[in-house]
């Protein structure tokens, strides 16, 4: 279905909602095609193709609203959808902050952020199978201790999004994405360890080579073999880039307008405070060309932009959608996101900790005895207090050198203390996901082991 | 968009009518999908209608109604499968999806002739007289408001209350290439309550909830919702005064009910057939070996009436059952779907589940729990000189291959001299699956199943599950507090 058809459907639904008594409304239509291929031990394990489309209507009855969604695009179904949405909106409570953004706030032009690669729609299952085979084979061939595999996987998809609202906004965009991963299993002296590596991009040509993904996955699985459980202690802890990204993710949750007005953020009331050393800056940028978290406009039609969340260690901005911004007396930062079946909430776009100037190797060299975290497990983060306690595994550092792997340990602290105690930020930032970070060193955390 | 479909709903008739199909069309599609050299093929039809409501700051701000529907077609040949999913349910699309699935399973050959026959499900675990989707809107909204009032009345330090109510009905129809046609109608309710407590500039949260494949009255019977409200409120209040949790290896006592998430992570996932067929689980090849203390018997049971994790049949049409995973400490069995059972030369156990028509089935848990032992819970606490009592948990996670698992306490206390003395902040507990249960030295007689809120994620697919456990004592486990 073309964007023109989507526009027609959206106009029809908005008119129906108005006819049924809605004071305002918006419609989002999402359509996607996807392919997933898996190879294990050289043989095809799965090939999966999906096509889905779904639309959601949000109707306002004055200052109250409700959402209905369906995969049935027939005219009769759309009429029922509109009627039910309006009826449901009348049943919810009046909320003075509810409503669409003003017409003056929505994006006037929709920039092409190069989020769509036509090559991705043309990928054949055969080609994908070969990439999976190559990635897995590179892992299996890396070392005789790689004895088994959960396989190589390729996934790709194209999505078309269309959004229209009664404030006059109407527009759409296309995106594509693809990823390739390998999950080898290493065995030695009865211990068995699995690890993975992957590459994910908007454009097919930008994916890392299958060989490099497989080799990296094998290295990661091998270095876990023969792990020890260190004694419980308080030591410096280094987070590798993917693990440091998870810390940025916790900060994203805490600066979200939704968490703030609910009283569920450990960063409430901290705007303007020096939370971290001067060399720490965190940016949300939804308008980066070709990036995985980019989109030309947010779920309420506002043009995405760059927002400095932490600049020079100071908390400079929270992230908002229209509702949470109005409620707390701010302006939306164009961070509204929604699924077709749910009302908008706040979500980061591309959120990253800016690169520092220390080489990651130098950060490791700076530790006399401590931990390099390469994996975190579980959900032990309290967003209200910032209390942090998670399962971990990684590499123990002795005298500035990686000494041996460690596992079955936990690391604990409080996110506010952890931000304050950031001692170094690496130069190794790579935009390989929508939330990312370079290597980060925290001067002290509790490591629980034996 | 219609609201719920209730009464004597018959899934086969429902899908045939809704998509203008007939038995011939099903036979034709499945027959054309399965090639002679494939092991089996199936069609999976799904129609899901759901509603959700949420309350915060004393008012019901959000309401939504959603409908999704579609079909999945799958062909299995050896350890390869091809599948295609679509939400456009015309006979032409189904044929195309069937051909796609067959082609991508790399199977040629001519069509098989299949004649379909309706099979009655063996269980009737959750037929409801009144589907909760049909309960008047005002009753649902009214209940959320009562919860808000009850929580705030519990204690003036409760400053915000968030309540979520989700109701769904899933109608499924599975057409197998052996000709069996099985349908099911699956209701599900889930309520969650989160309270924020505030005192002297300190804020804390508490969460509780419950549900199941039950009617709406289940929520209000014996003021059941009040138990969840008070649990959430009291947890938030308790944590206001909680000290730092200890760090290191110690004796841990886990309370009954939801802490059974330990079993789900420590052993349940590691006993799923796919990992064991591939020899990538820490439990691979260990059937008949001791993996727990003799006090431990662990089962997965999909046949418990009205439970969140229960199903009349799994998503491949196999009736659910009770599978003994660990008996008196010895590993007895794995959880299987059709493909992995066939490849391992065993029977499927009714554990083939998929999140939706858009996902492929794989072995998953239903309700997983540890059977009751003989100790009195108070004797278990009294036996501990120094340790941690964890009464409630958030979620957990496991690395299937190494067996390392974690789960995080949301309500915990220090045990000193055989007595629970003071509350401590939540902490993550970490252990090793094949090892952790060998350290279980006491098992209580107070088996309880959880309240019905669990959702399990695996390979990007979420399905509702249940867990359960009596009070147990684990002699040594690593606790991830900050007080070294």
GROMACS .gro file of C-alpha atoms in nm, chain A residues 40 43-54 65-72 76-78 80-81 84 87-88 91-95 125 133 148-150 153 185-186 192-194 224 227 229 232-234 261-268 323 327 340-345 375-385 387-392 407-414 446-450, chain B residues 1-3 18 51-53 56-57 59-69 79-88 100 104-106 137-138 141 160 162 194 196 202-205 239 244 247-249 275 277-284 339 357-360 394-408 425-432 435 459 477-484:
model
  194
   40UNK     CA    1   2.317  -2.358   1.265
   43UNK     CA    2   2.255  -2.595   0.787
   44UNK     CA    3   1.953  -2.372   0.740
   45UNK     CA    4   1.760  -2.368   1.066
   46UNK     CA    5   1.483  -2.124   0.986
   47UNK     CA    6   1.355  -1.888   0.724
   48UNK     CA    7   1.071  -1.662   0.826
   49UNK     CA    8   0.884  -1.393   0.634
   50UNK     CA    9   0.618  -1.164   0.780
   51UNK     CA   10   0.394  -0.890   0.655
   52UNK     CA   11   0.198  -0.684   0.903
   53UNK     CA   12   0.009  -0.359   0.910
   54UNK     CA   13  -0.179  -0.195   1.187
   65UNK     CA   14  -0.886   1.069   2.513
   66UNK     CA   15  -0.874   0.701   2.417
   67UNK     CA   16  -0.715   0.479   2.154
   68UNK     CA   17  -0.847   0.204   1.934
   69UNK     CA   18  -0.638  -0.001   1.696
   70UNK     CA   19  -0.692  -0.270   1.439
   71UNK     CA   20  -0.534  -0.460   1.151
   72UNK     CA   21  -0.861  -0.454   0.959
   76UNK     CA   22  -1.680  -0.072   0.791
   77UNK     CA   23  -1.413  -0.163   1.041
   78UNK     CA   24  -1.268   0.189   1.034
   80UNK     CA   25  -1.657   0.110   1.406
   81UNK     CA   26  -1.304   0.196   1.519
   84UNK     CA   27  -1.551   0.306   1.971
   87UNK     CA   28  -1.713   0.642   2.310
   88UNK     CA   29  -1.412   0.522   2.508
   91UNK     CA   30  -1.549   0.738   2.951
   92UNK     CA   31  -1.200   0.845   3.059
   93UNK     CA   32  -1.131   1.129   3.299
   94UNK     CA   33  -1.084   1.493   3.203
   95UNK     CA   34  -0.717   1.586   3.218
  125UNK     CA   35   1.671  -1.569   0.156
  133UNK     CA   36   2.690  -1.937   0.712
  148UNK     CA   37   2.920  -2.580   1.919
  149UNK     CA   38   2.703  -2.298   1.802
  150UNK     CA   39   2.362  -2.147   1.842
  153UNK     CA   40   2.122  -1.507   1.222
  185UNK     CA   41   2.976  -2.192   2.219
  186UNK     CA   42   3.326  -2.248   2.359
  192UNK     CA   43   3.083  -2.423   2.852
  193UNK     CA   44   3.040  -2.056   2.760
  194UNK     CA   45   2.836  -1.880   2.496
  224UNK     CA   46   3.505  -1.634   2.924
  227UNK     CA   47   3.621  -1.805   3.489
  229UNK     CA   48   3.459  -1.594   4.128
  232UNK     CA   49   3.373  -0.966   4.764
  233UNK     CA   50   3.538  -0.623   4.755
  234UNK     CA   51   3.504  -0.256   4.668
  261UNK     CA   52   0.571   1.370   3.677
  262UNK     CA   53   0.495   1.027   3.827
  263UNK     CA   54   0.761   1.079   4.093
  264UNK     CA   55   0.948   0.776   3.961
  265UNK     CA   56   1.287   0.924   3.879
  266UNK     CA   57   1.602   0.952   4.087
  267UNK     CA   58   1.684   1.264   3.881
  268UNK     CA   59   1.376   1.455   3.993
  323UNK     CA   60   0.174   1.583   2.768
  327UNK     CA   61   0.222   1.906   3.289
  340UNK     CA   62  -0.023   0.206   1.724
  341UNK     CA   63  -0.216   0.061   2.019
  342UNK     CA   64  -0.095   0.297   2.289
  343UNK     CA   65  -0.088   0.668   2.360
  344UNK     CA   66   0.243   0.857   2.328
  345UNK     CA   67   0.511   0.838   2.594
  375UNK     CA   68   2.803  -0.860   3.053
  376UNK     CA   69   2.519  -0.752   3.284
  377UNK     CA   70   2.217  -0.958   3.381
  378UNK     CA   71   1.880  -0.900   3.542
  379UNK     CA   72   1.662  -0.606   3.637
  380UNK     CA   73   1.814  -0.486   3.963
  381UNK     CA   74   1.780  -0.113   3.903
  382UNK     CA   75   1.536   0.093   4.110
  383UNK     CA   76   1.436   0.395   3.894
  384UNK     CA   77   1.294   0.583   4.194
  385UNK     CA   78   1.606   0.571   4.411
  387UNK     CA   79   1.982   0.189   4.362
  388UNK     CA   80   2.172  -0.044   4.134
  389UNK     CA   81   2.251  -0.415   4.182
  390UNK     CA   82   2.300  -0.637   3.879
  391UNK     CA   83   2.451  -0.973   3.792
  392UNK     CA   84   2.775  -0.938   3.598
  407UNK     CA   85   3.156  -1.465   3.652
  408UNK     CA   86   2.868  -1.525   3.894
  409UNK     CA   87   2.925  -1.189   4.059
  410UNK     CA   88   2.713  -0.881   4.119
  411UNK     CA   89   2.804  -0.513   4.107
  412UNK     CA   90   2.615  -0.267   4.324
  413UNK     CA   91   2.596   0.104   4.392
  414UNK     CA   92   2.362   0.397   4.332
  446UNK     CA   93   3.083  -0.307   4.548
  447UNK     CA   94   3.161  -0.634   4.368
  448UNK     CA   95   3.002  -0.934   4.543
  449UNK     CA   96   3.156  -1.274   4.479
  450UNK     CA   97   3.276  -1.552   4.706
  451UNK     CA   98  -1.387  -0.381   1.524
  452UNK     CA   99  -1.626  -0.577   1.739
  453UNK     CA  100  -1.598  -0.627   2.111
  468UNK     CA  101  -1.471  -1.439   0.952
  501UNK     CA  102  -0.853  -0.361   2.626
  502UNK     CA  103  -0.634  -0.173   2.864
  503UNK     CA  104  -0.698   0.095   3.122
  506UNK     CA  105  -0.257   0.758   3.780
  507UNK     CA  106  -0.289   1.070   3.997
  509UNK     CA  107  -0.790   0.949   3.746
  510UNK     CA  108  -0.826   0.698   3.463
  511UNK     CA  109  -0.622   0.875   3.198
  512UNK     CA  110  -0.582   0.606   2.938
  513UNK     CA  111  -0.811   0.357   2.776
  514UNK     CA  112  -0.758   0.154   2.463
  515UNK     CA  113  -0.917  -0.126   2.265
  516UNK     CA  114  -0.716  -0.326   2.018
  517UNK     CA  115  -0.774  -0.600   1.770
  518UNK     CA  116  -0.507  -0.799   1.594
  519UNK     CA  117  -0.554  -1.098   1.372
  529UNK     CA  118   1.575  -2.944   1.203
  530UNK     CA  119   1.480  -2.683   0.944
  531UNK     CA  120   1.160  -2.487   0.936
  532UNK     CA  121   1.016  -2.230   0.703
  533UNK     CA  122   0.732  -2.004   0.802
  534UNK     CA  123   0.534  -1.712   0.672
  535UNK     CA  124   0.307  -1.481   0.867
  536UNK     CA  125   0.041  -1.251   0.737
  537UNK     CA  126  -0.243  -1.046   0.872
  538UNK     CA  127  -0.427  -1.053   0.541
  550UNK     CA  128   0.655  -1.948   0.069
  554UNK     CA  129   1.192  -2.170   0.234
  555UNK     CA  130   1.205  -2.507   0.407
  556UNK     CA  131   1.387  -2.612   0.088
  587UNK     CA  132  -1.687   0.014   3.120
  588UNK     CA  133  -1.802   0.191   3.435
  591UNK     CA  134  -1.309   0.230   3.568
  610UNK     CA  135   0.096   0.836   4.396
  612UNK     CA  136  -0.062   0.372   3.934
  644UNK     CA  137   0.235   0.048   4.184
  646UNK     CA  138   0.499   0.558   4.548
  652UNK     CA  139   1.304   0.990   5.034
  653UNK     CA  140   1.087   0.816   4.777
  654UNK     CA  141   1.031   0.444   4.726
  655UNK     CA  142   0.804   0.227   4.515
  689UNK     CA  143   1.153   0.024   5.167
  694UNK     CA  144   2.179  -0.117   5.265
  697UNK     CA  145   2.713  -0.821   4.984
  698UNK     CA  146   2.873  -1.162   4.948
  699UNK     CA  147   2.800  -1.528   5.001
  725UNK     CA  148   1.873  -2.589   2.404
  727UNK     CA  149   1.876  -3.086   2.149
  728UNK     CA  150   2.149  -2.842   2.047
  729UNK     CA  151   2.358  -2.936   2.353
  730UNK     CA  152   2.392  -2.572   2.451
  731UNK     CA  153   2.226  -2.593   2.794
  732UNK     CA  154   2.414  -2.634   3.120
  733UNK     CA  155   2.167  -2.927   3.174
  734UNK     CA  156   2.237  -3.100   2.839
  789UNK     CA  157   0.993  -3.029   1.637
  807UNK     CA  158   0.070  -1.561   1.469
  808UNK     CA  159   0.371  -1.348   1.375
  809UNK     CA  160   0.615  -1.566   1.571
  810UNK     CA  161   0.726  -1.930   1.539
  844UNK     CA  162   1.108  -0.843   4.049
  845UNK     CA  163   1.228  -1.024   3.739
  846UNK     CA  164   1.512  -1.260   3.663
  847UNK     CA  165   1.736  -1.368   3.376
  848UNK     CA  166   1.952  -1.668   3.289
  849UNK     CA  167   2.245  -1.755   3.061
  850UNK     CA  168   2.131  -2.100   2.945
  851UNK     CA  169   2.478  -2.218   2.844
  852UNK     CA  170   2.682  -2.127   3.151
  853UNK     CA  171   2.381  -2.177   3.380
  854UNK     CA  172   2.437  -1.842   3.556
  855UNK     CA  173   2.111  -1.682   3.664
  856UNK     CA  174   2.004  -1.372   3.854
  857UNK     CA  175   1.685  -1.249   4.014
  858UNK     CA  176   1.628  -0.928   4.206
  875UNK     CA  177   1.706  -0.257   5.008
  876UNK     CA  178   1.647  -0.488   4.716
  877UNK     CA  179   1.951  -0.669   4.587
  878UNK     CA  180   2.025  -0.902   4.299
  879UNK     CA  181   2.095  -1.267   4.383
  880UNK     CA  182   2.316  -1.465   4.149
  881UNK     CA  183   2.376  -1.839   4.121
  882UNK     CA  184   2.448  -2.128   3.888
  885UNK     CA  185   2.444  -2.603   4.137
  909UNK     CA  186   1.422  -1.492   2.178
  927UNK     CA  187   2.418  -1.791   4.749
  928UNK     CA  188   2.580  -1.465   4.635
  929UNK     CA  189   2.385  -1.156   4.739
  930UNK     CA  190   2.462  -0.833   4.555
  931UNK     CA  191   2.422  -0.563   4.816
  932UNK     CA  192   2.655  -0.268   4.875
  933UNK     CA  193   2.771  -0.354   5.229
  934UNK     CA  194   3.085  -0.561   5.172
   0.00000   0.00000   0.00000
